Amino acid sequence: MENQKKRQAAYMKRSLLDQGYLDEQFIHLEELQDDANPNFVEEVVKLYYTDSARYVRNIELALENGPYDFARLDNMMYQFKGSSSSIGARRVKRQCSQFQEYCNAKNIEGCRNIFQEVKQEYDTLKTKLETYFQTDRHEKDARKRYSQRAEDPLRVCLGRELWKDSFTDVESKHQIRCEQAHHHDLPSSS
Amino acid sequence: MEMAQELHVLAVDDSHVDRKVIERLLKISCCKVTAVESGTRALQYLGLDGEKSSMGIDGLKVNLILTDYSMPGMTGYELLKKIKESSVLSKIPVVIMSSEKILPRIDRCLEEGAEEFLLKPVKLSDVKRLRDFILRGEGDDNKETEKNIKQVCSRKRKFLDDSTTQSMLSAVVTVHDIESSSPESSASSESQQPLSKQSKIG
């Protein structure tokens, strides 16, 4: 049962990697997490979105009206791309590179068009990562609660109830009840 | 020279995200970190007139300066120059980080006295290797301290997978690489030479 829930976050991450939303830098960041800093990557990603909002805004403004300062546009994009690279945002990074190419070619329409792509990838990734972190946190909490309950026999019953309620899918609940019935002679009600 | 229990690294980067990441990398590698957002701040921290011997304003000796190359105002290169020009600060090893692998830029930095040039995003293996390099250079009479730090650090982070070591070979460029690569191939060259072991700290 536990494995099913554990797989969800891992599956999401695998999917994000396979589809190219993320690259191995994201994995490197996760390797920096430990018990004392379990949400480090989520913190970094949150910081990225807070911090880079101004780059996005400034680039948008700079693209609105001429005269167009391509050097400045390129510089802003360079900084935005750097942060994106630091969190492993592969697709965003790729669109940023394309933008820089249009800057070098002094092609303002190209810049504008590709910037829409940049923003789209940026927003899509945000949603996907929010879901991933939520799922991951949920799983971590569940595992923690389970291990805490298992350690303290006096709280086992209370803990088990709370733990059961943390899972919403029917199959998991059924499995839990089956396990309990098997191990502790409790009625296996549905 | 007195050797601190932990290396104190001054990290300089205008990117808030990168500062957060490098700080984590350094803390995991058992280094004390002071992170600042500009070259100006870095020099302020070190004492502009270089009166205190490589100590930060809080009295902590700085063992390594890790700076981004592209920063508004003062670039990492300019910061490097100022440090190397200072009679007191010049002894502090400086490592430059950049997301761009531009060989003439790397060349210039190494010539100006940078110990290494790291490609971003910086990895844990890069930082660990730097730490070990600095520890060795800080004093041959401190082998015991170096060993202690490594033991304590590896105990703390036992669960970390050390197979990330391989990646360091592709991310680091030293003088050896500059001398062996031609200018024409600089833009497209992706291959790296293994890290040469020459020690730069006497």
CSV table of C-alpha atoms in Angstrom, one decimal:
chain,number,residue,atom,x,y,z
A,1,MET,CA,0.0,0.0,0.0
A,2,GLU,CA,2.7,2.4,1.1
A,3,ASN,CA,4.5,1.8,-2.2
A,4,GLN,CA,1.6,3.0,-4.3
A,5,LYS,CA,1.6,6.4,-2.6
A,6,LYS,CA,5.3,6.6,-2.7
A,7,ARG,CA,5.3,6.0,-6.4
A,8,GLN,CA,3.0,8.9,-7.1
A,9,ALA,CA,5.5,11.7,-6.5
A,10,ALA,CA,8.3,9.6,-8.0
A,11,TYR,CA,6.2,9.0,-11.1
A,12,MET,CA,5.4,12.7,-11.5
A,13,LYS,CA,9.1,13.5,-11.3
A,14,ARG,CA,10.0,10.8,-13.8
A,15,SER,CA,7.4,12.2,-16.1
A,16,LEU,CA,8.7,15.8,-15.8
A,17,LEU,CA,12.2,14.6,-16.6
A,18,ASP,CA,11.1,12.4,-19.5
A,19,GLN,CA,9.0,15.2,-21.0
A,20,GLY,CA,11.9,17.6,-20.7
A,21,TYR,CA,10.4,20.0,-18.3
A,22,LEU,CA,13.2,19.3,-15.9
A,23,ASP,CA,16.8,18.2,-16.2
A,24,GLU,CA,19.3,16.5,-13.9
A,25,GLN,CA,20.0,19.8,-12.1
A,26,PHE,CA,16.6,19.2,-10.3
A,27,ILE,CA,17.8,15.8,-9.2
A,28,HIS,CA,21.1,17.3,-7.9
A,29,LEU,CA,19.1,19.8,-5.9
A,30,GLU,CA,17.0,17.0,-4.4
A,31,GLU,CA,20.2,15.3,-3.3
A,32,LEU,CA,20.9,18.3,-1.1
A,33,GLN,CA,17.8,17.6,1.0
A,34,ASP,CA,18.0,15.8,4.3
A,35,ASP,CA,15.9,15.5,7.4
A,36,ALA,CA,16.9,18.9,8.6
A,37,ASN,CA,16.1,20.5,5.2
A,38,PRO,CA,13.4,18.3,3.7
A,39,ASN,CA,11.8,21.0,1.5
A,40,PHE,CA,14.9,22.7,0.2
A,41,VAL,CA,14.0,22.2,-3.5
A,42,GLU,CA,10.5,23.6,-2.9
A,43,GLU,CA,12.0,26.6,-1.2
A,44,VAL,CA,14.4,27.2,-4.1
A,45,VAL,CA,11.7,26.9,-6.7
A,46,LYS,CA,9.5,29.3,-4.7
A,47,LEU,CA,12.3,31.7,-4.6
A,48,TYR,CA,12.9,31.3,-8.3
A,49,TYR,CA,9.3,32.2,-9.1
A,50,THR,CA,9.2,35.1,-6.7
A,51,ASP,CA,12.6,36.4,-7.8
A,52,SER,CA,12.2,35.9,-11.6
A,53,ALA,CA,8.8,37.6,-11.8
A,54,ARG,CA,10.6,40.9,-12.1
A,55,TYR,CA,12.7,39.7,-15.0
A,56,VAL,CA,9.6,38.5,-16.8
A,57,ARG,CA,7.9,41.8,-16.1
A,58,ASN,CA,10.8,43.9,-17.2
A,59,ILE,CA,11.4,42.0,-20.4
A,60,GLU,CA,7.7,42.3,-21.2
A,61,LEU,CA,7.9,46.1,-20.7
A,62,ALA,CA,11.1,46.3,-22.8
A,63,LEU,CA,9.4,44.4,-25.6
A,64,GLU,CA,6.5,46.8,-25.8
A,65,ASN,CA,7.8,49.9,-27.4
A,66,GLY,CA,10.8,51.0,-29.4
A,67,PRO,CA,13.6,52.0,-29.4
A,68,TYR,CA,14.5,48.4,-28.6
A,69,ASP,CA,17.7,47.9,-26.5
A,70,PHE,CA,18.7,44.4,-27.6
A,71,ALA,CA,21.8,44.4,-25.4
A,72,ARG,CA,19.6,45.1,-22.4
A,73,LEU,CA,17.0,42.5,-23.4
A,74,ASP,CA,19.8,40.0,-23.9
A,75,ASN,CA,21.2,40.8,-20.5
A,76,MET,CA,17.9,40.5,-18.7
A,77,MET,CA,17.2,37.2,-20.4
A,78,TYR,CA,20.7,36.0,-19.5
A,79,GLN,CA,20.0,36.5,-15.8
A,80,PHE,CA,16.6,34.9,-16.1
A,81,LYS,CA,18.0,32.0,-18.0
A,82,GLY,CA,20.7,31.5,-15.3
A,83,SER,CA,18.2,31.2,-12.5
A,84,SER,CA,16.1,28.8,-14.7
A,85,SER,CA,19.1,26.7,-15.2
A,86,SER,CA,19.8,26.6,-11.5
A,87,ILE,CA,16.5,24.9,-10.8
A,88,GLY,CA,16.7,22.6,-13.7
A,89,ALA,CA,14.0,24.2,-15.8
A,90,ARG,CA,15.0,22.7,-19.1
A,91,ARG,CA,12.2,23.8,-21.4
A,92,VAL,CA,12.2,27.4,-20.0
A,93,LYS,CA,16.0,27.5,-20.4
A,94,ARG,CA,15.7,26.3,-24.0
A,95,GLN,CA,13.2,29.0,-24.9
A,96,CYS,CA,15.4,31.6,-23.2
A,97,SER,CA,18.3,30.6,-25.5
A,98,GLN,CA,16.1,31.0,-28.5
A,99,PHE,CA,15.1,34.4,-27.3
A,100,GLN,CA,18.8,35.4,-27.0
A,101,GLU,CA,19.3,34.3,-30.6
A,102,TYR,CA,16.5,36.6,-31.8
A,103,CYS,CA,18.1,39.4,-29.7
A,104,ASN,CA,21.4,38.8,-31.5
A,105,ALA,CA,19.6,39.0,-34.8
A,106,LYS,CA,17.9,42.1,-33.6
A,107,ASN,CA,14.6,40.5,-34.5
A,108,ILE,CA,12.0,42.1,-32.3
A,109,GLU,CA,9.0,40.1,-33.6
A,110,GLY,CA,11.0,36.9,-33.1
A,111,CYS,CA,11.7,38.1,-29.5
A,112,ARG,CA,8.1,38.8,-28.8
A,113,ASN,CA,6.8,35.5,-30.2
A,114,ILE,CA,9.4,33.4,-28.4
A,115,PHE,CA,8.8,35.3,-25.2
A,116,GLN,CA,5.2,34.1,-25.2
A,117,GLU,CA,6.6,30.6,-25.4
A,118,VAL,CA,9.0,31.4,-22.5
A,119,LYS,CA,6.1,32.6,-20.3
A,120,GLN,CA,4.0,29.6,-21.2
A,121,GLU,CA,6.7,27.1,-20.2
A,122,TYR,CA,7.4,29.1,-17.1
A,123,ASP,CA,3.7,29.0,-16.0
A,124,THR,CA,3.2,25.4,-17.0
A,125,LEU,CA,6.2,24.3,-15.0
A,126,LYS,CA,5.1,26.3,-12.0
A,127,THR,CA,1.8,24.4,-11.9
A,128,LYS,CA,3.4,21.0,-12.4
A,129,LEU,CA,5.9,21.6,-9.7
A,130,GLU,CA,3.3,22.9,-7.2
A,131,THR,CA,1.4,19.6,-7.7
A,132,TYR,CA,4.6,17.6,-7.4
A,133,PHE,CA,5.7,19.2,-4.2
A,134,GLN,CA,2.3,18.9,-2.7
A,135,THR,CA,2.2,15.2,-3.5
A,136,ASP,CA,5.7,14.7,-2.2
A,137,ARG,CA,5.1,16.5,1.0
A,138,HIS,CA,1.9,14.5,1.6
A,139,GLU,CA,3.8,11.3,1.1
A,140,LYS,CA,6.6,12.4,3.4
A,141,ASP,CA,4.2,13.4,6.1
A,142,ALA,CA,2.3,10.1,5.8
A,143,ARG,CA,5.5,8.1,6.1
A,144,LYS,CA,6.6,10.2,9.1
A,145,ARG,CA,3.2,9.7,10.8
A,146,TYR,CA,3.3,6.0,10.1
A,147,SER,CA,6.8,5.5,11.5
A,148,GLN,CA,6.0,7.6,14.6
A,149,ARG,CA,2.9,5.5,15.3
A,150,ALA,CA,4.8,2.3,14.8
A,151,GLU,CA,7.3,3.4,17.4
A,152,ASP,CA,4.8,4.3,20.1
A,153,PRO,CA,2.6,1.4,21.0
A,154,LEU,CA,0.3,3.5,23.2
A,155,ARG,CA,-0.6,5.7,20.3
A,156,VAL,CA,-0.9,3.0,17.7
A,157,CYS,CA,-4.7,2.9,17.5
A,158,LEU,CA,-5.1,6.7,17.4
A,159,GLY,CA,-2.3,7.0,14.9
A,160,ARG,CA,-3.7,4.3,12.6
A,161,GLU,CA,-7.0,6.1,12.3
A,162,LEU,CA,-5.4,9.4,11.5
A,163,TRP,CA,-3.1,7.6,9.1
A,164,LYS,CA,-6.0,5.8,7.3
A,165,ASP,CA,-7.7,9.1,6.8
A,166,SER,CA,-4.7,10.6,5.1
A,167,PHE,CA,-5.2,8.5,2.1
A,168,THR,CA,-8.2,9.2,-0.1
A,169,ASP,CA,-8.2,6.5,-2.7
A,170,VAL,CA,-10.4,3.5,-2.0
A,171,GLU,CA,-7.9,0.9,-2.9
A,172,SER,CA,-5.4,2.1,-0.3
A,173,LYS,CA,-8.0,2.2,2.4
A,174,HIS,CA,-9.1,-1.3,1.5
A,175,GLN,CA,-5.6,-2.6,1.6
A,176,ILE,CA,-5.0,-0.9,5.0
A,177,ARG,CA,-8.1,-2.6,6.4
A,178,CYS,CA,-7.0,-5.9,5.1
A,179,GLU,CA,-3.6,-5.5,6.6
A,180,GLN,CA,-5.1,-4.6,10.0
A,181,ALA,CA,-7.5,-7.6,9.9
A,182,HIS,CA,-4.6,-9.9,9.1
A,183,HIS,CA,-2.2,-8.6,11.7
A,184,HIS,CA,-4.4,-7.5,14.6
A,185,ASP,CA,-7.7,-9.4,14.3
A,186,LEU,CA,-9.8,-6.4,13.7
A,187,PRO,CA,-13.0,-6.6,11.7
A,188,SER,CA,-12.3,-6.1,8.0
A,189,SER,CA,-15.2,-3.8,7.3
A,190,SER,CA,-15.7,-2.0,4.0
B,1,MET,CA,48.8,30.2,10.5
B,2,GLU,CA,45.9,29.2,12.7
B,3,MET,CA,43.5,26.8,10.9
B,4,ALA,CA,39.8,27.3,11.7
B,5,GLN,CA,37.8,24.1,12.3
B,6,GLU,CA,35.7,24.8,9.2
B,7,LEU,CA,36.5,26.6,6.0
B,8,HIS,CA,34.9,30.0,5.8
B,9,VAL,CA,33.7,30.8,2.2
B,10,LEU,CA,32.6,34.1,1.0
B,11,ALA,CA,30.2,33.5,-1.9
B,12,VAL,CA,29.4,36.4,-4.2
B,13,ASP,CA,26.5,36.2,-6.6
B,14,ASP,CA,23.8,38.7,-7.7
B,15,SER,CA,21.3,35.9,-8.2
B,16,HIS,CA,19.2,35.2,-5.1
B,17,VAL,CA,18.5,31.6,-6.3
B,18,ASP,CA,22.1,30.9,-7.0
B,19,ARG,CA,23.1,32.2,-3.6
B,20,LYS,CA,20.7,30.0,-1.9
B,21,VAL,CA,22.0,26.9,-3.8
B,22,ILE,CA,25.6,27.7,-3.3
B,23,GLU,CA,25.0,28.3,0.4
B,24,ARG,CA,23.4,24.9,0.7
B,25,LEU,CA,26.2,23.2,-1.2
B,26,LEU,CA,28.8,24.8,1.0
B,27,LYS,CA,27.0,24.0,4.3
B,28,ILE,CA,26.7,20.4,3.3
B,29,SER,CA,30.4,20.4,2.6
B,30,CYS,CA,30.9,21.6,6.2
B,31,CYS,CA,31.9,25.2,5.3
B,32,LYS,CA,30.8,28.3,7.0
B,33,VAL,CA,29.2,30.6,4.4
B,34,THR,CA,28.9,34.3,4.0
B,35,ALA,CA,26.8,35.1,0.9
B,36,VAL,CA,26.8,38.6,-0.5
B,37,GLU,CA,25.1,39.9,-3.7
B,38,SER,CA,27.9,42.0,-5.2
B,39,GLY,CA,31.6,42.6,-5.6
B,40,THR,CA,31.2,45.9,-3.7
B,41,ARG,CA,29.6,44.1,-0.7
B,42,ALA,CA,32.3,41.5,-0.9
B,43,LEU,CA,35.1,44.1,-0.6
B,44,GLN,CA,33.2,45.8,2.2
B,45,TYR,CA,33.0,42.6,4.0
B,46,LEU,CA,36.7,41.9,3.5
B,47,GLY,CA,37.6,45.5,4.6
B,48,LEU,CA,38.2,47.7,1.6
B,49,ASP,CA,41.6,48.9,2.9
B,50,GLY,CA,42.6,45.3,3.6
B,51,GLU,CA,43.7,46.2,7.1
B,52,LYS,CA,42.5,43.1,8.8
B,53,SER,CA,44.3,40.1,7.3
B,54,SER,CA,41.6,38.4,5.2
B,55,MET,CA,39.1,38.6,8.0
B,56,GLY,CA,35.5,39.5,7.4
B,57,ILE,CA,34.0,42.4,9.3
B,58,ASP,CA,32.7,39.8,11.8
B,59,GLY,CA,36.3,38.7,12.5
B,60,LEU,CA,36.0,35.4,10.7
B,61,LYS,CA,38.9,34.5,8.5
B,62,VAL,CA,37.9,34.0,4.9
B,63,ASN,CA,39.5,30.9,3.4
B,64,LEU,CA,38.0,31.0,-0.1
B,65,ILE,CA,36.1,33.5,-2.3
B,66,LEU,CA,33.6,31.9,-4.7
B,67,THR,CA,32.3,34.5,-7.1
B,68,ASP,CA,30.0,34.6,-10.1
B,69,TYR,CA,31.5,36.2,-13.2
B,70,SER,CA,28.6,38.2,-14.7
B,71,MET,CA,27.3,40.6,-12.1
B,72,PRO,CA,26.0,44.1,-12.5
B,73,GLY,CA,28.4,46.8,-11.3
B,74,MET,CA,31.6,44.9,-10.5
B,75,THR,CA,32.1,41.7,-12.4
B,76,GLY,CA,33.7,38.7,-10.8
B,77,TYR,CA,36.8,39.4,-12.9
B,78,GLU,CA,37.0,42.9,-11.5
B,79,LEU,CA,36.5,41.6,-8.0
B,80,LEU,CA,39.3,39.1,-8.6
B,81,LYS,CA,41.6,41.8,-9.8
B,82,LYS,CA,41.0,44.0,-6.7
B,83,ILE,CA,41.6,41.1,-4.4
B,84,LYS,CA,44.8,40.1,-6.1
B,85,GLU,CA,46.0,43.7,-6.1
B,86,SER,CA,45.6,43.9,-2.4
B,87,SER,CA,48.7,42.9,-0.4
B,88,VAL,CA,46.6,41.4,2.3
B,89,LEU,CA,43.8,39.9,0.5
B,90,SER,CA,45.7,38.5,-2.5
B,91,LYS,CA,46.5,35.3,-0.6
B,92,ILE,CA,42.8,34.3,-0.5
B,93,PRO,CA,42.1,31.8,-3.3
B,94,VAL,CA,39.4,33.0,-5.6
B,95,VAL,CA,37.2,30.8,-7.8
B,96,ILE,CA,35.1,32.1,-10.6
B,97,MET,CA,31.7,30.6,-11.5
B,98,SER,CA,29.9,31.2,-14.8
B,99,SER,CA,27.1,29.6,-16.9
B,100,GLU,CA,29.1,30.5,-20.0
B,101,LYS,CA,32.1,28.5,-21.1
B,102,ILE,CA,34.0,31.3,-23.0
B,103,LEU,CA,37.6,30.2,-23.1
B,104,PRO,CA,39.1,33.7,-23.5
B,105,ARG,CA,37.2,34.7,-20.4
B,106,ILE,CA,38.4,31.7,-18.5
B,107,ASP,CA,41.9,32.3,-19.7
B,108,ARG,CA,41.8,35.9,-18.4
B,109,CYS,CA,40.6,34.9,-15.0
B,110,LEU,CA,43.1,32.1,-14.6
B,111,GLU,CA,45.9,34.5,-15.7
B,112,GLU,CA,44.7,37.1,-13.2
B,113,GLY,CA,45.1,34.5,-10.4
B,114,ALA,CA,41.9,32.7,-10.1
B,115,GLU,CA,42.4,29.2,-8.8
B,116,GLU,CA,39.6,27.6,-10.8
B,117,PHE,CA,36.7,28.4,-13.1
B,118,LEU,CA,33.5,26.5,-12.4
B,119,LEU,CA,30.7,26.0,-14.8
B,120,LYS,CA,27.2,26.7,-13.5
B,121,PRO,CA,25.1,25.1,-12.2
B,122,VAL,CA,27.8,24.2,-9.7
B,123,LYS,CA,27.6,20.7,-8.3
B,124,LEU,CA,28.2,19.3,-4.9
B,125,SER,CA,31.2,17.4,-6.2
B,126,ASP,CA,32.7,20.7,-7.4
B,127,VAL,CA,32.4,22.2,-4.0
B,128,LYS,CA,33.7,19.2,-2.1
B,129,ARG,CA,36.7,19.1,-4.4
B,130,LEU,CA,37.3,22.8,-3.9
B,131,ARG,CA,37.1,22.3,-0.1
B,132,ASP,CA,39.7,19.5,-0.2
B,133,PHE,CA,41.9,21.6,-2.4
B,134,ILE,CA,41.8,24.6,-0.1
B,135,LEU,CA,42.3,22.4,3.0
B,136,ARG,CA,45.4,21.0,1.5
B,137,GLY,CA,46.7,24.5,0.6
B,138,GLU,CA,45.9,26.0,4.0
B,139,GLY,CA,48.8,24.3,5.5
B,140,ASP,CA,50.7,21.1,5.4
B,141,ASP,CA,51.0,21.1,9.1
B,142,ASN,CA,47.2,20.9,9.3
B,143,LYS,CA,46.8,17.4,7.8
B,144,GLU,CA,45.2,16.3,11.0
B,145,THR,CA,42.6,19.0,10.8
B,146,GLU,CA,41.9,18.3,7.2
B,147,LYS,CA,41.4,14.6,8.0
B,148,ASN,CA,39.1,15.5,10.9
B,149,ILE,CA,36.9,17.8,8.8
B,150,LYS,CA,36.5,15.2,6.1
B,151,GLN,CA,35.6,12.5,8.6
B,152,VAL,CA,33.1,14.6,10.4
B,153,CYS,CA,31.6,15.8,7.1
B,154,SER,CA,31.3,12.4,5.6
B,155,ARG,CA,29.7,11.0,8.8
B,156,LYS,CA,27.1,13.8,8.6
B,157,ARG,CA,26.3,13.2,5.0
B,158,LYS,CA,26.8,9.4,4.8
B,159,PHE,CA,23.6,9.0,2.8
B,160,LEU,CA,24.8,11.2,0.0
B,161,ASP,CA,25.8,9.3,-3.1
B,162,ASP,CA,29.4,9.9,-4.0
B,163,SER,CA,28.9,8.8,-7.6
B,164,THR,CA,28.5,12.5,-8.5
B,165,THR,CA,32.3,12.8,-8.5
B,166,GLN,CA,32.4,11.9,-12.2
B,167,SER,CA,30.5,15.1,-13.2
B,168,MET,CA,33.3,17.3,-11.8
B,169,LEU,CA,35.6,16.3,-14.6
B,170,SER,CA,33.4,17.8,-17.2
B,171,ALA,CA,32.7,21.0,-15.3
B,172,VAL,CA,36.1,22.2,-14.3
B,173,VAL,CA,38.6,24.0,-16.4
B,174,THR,CA,42.1,24.7,-15.3
B,175,VAL,CA,45.2,26.3,-16.9
B,176,HIS,CA,46.1,22.8,-18.3
B,177,ASP,CA,42.9,22.9,-20.4
B,178,ILE,CA,43.6,26.4,-21.8
B,179,GLU,CA,47.1,25.5,-22.9
B,180,SER,CA,45.9,22.4,-24.6
B,181,SER,CA,42.9,23.8,-26.5
B,182,SER,CA,43.1,26.0,-29.6
B,183,PRO,CA,41.2,29.3,-29.8
B,184,GLU,CA,39.3,28.2,-32.9
B,185,SER,CA,37.7,25.3,-31.2
B,186,SER,CA,36.8,27.3,-28.1
B,187,ALA,CA,33.2,28.0,-29.0
B,188,SER,CA,32.1,24.5,-29.9
B,189,SER,CA,34.5,22.4,-27.7
B,190,GLU,CA,32.6,20.4,-25.2
B,191,SER,CA,35.3,17.9,-24.2
B,192,GLN,CA,37.3,18.5,-21.0
B,193,GLN,CA,40.7,17.4,-19.9
B,194,PRO,CA,41.0,15.7,-16.5
B,195,LEU,CA,41.7,18.0,-13.7
B,196,SER,CA,45.4,18.5,-13.5
B,197,LYS,CA,46.9,18.1,-10.0
B,198,GLN,CA,49.3,21.0,-9.9
B,199,SER,CA,49.1,22.8,-6.6
B,200,LYS,CA,49.0,26.5,-6.8
B,201,ILE,CA,49.2,27.3,-3.2
B,202,GLY,CA,52.8,27.1,-2.0
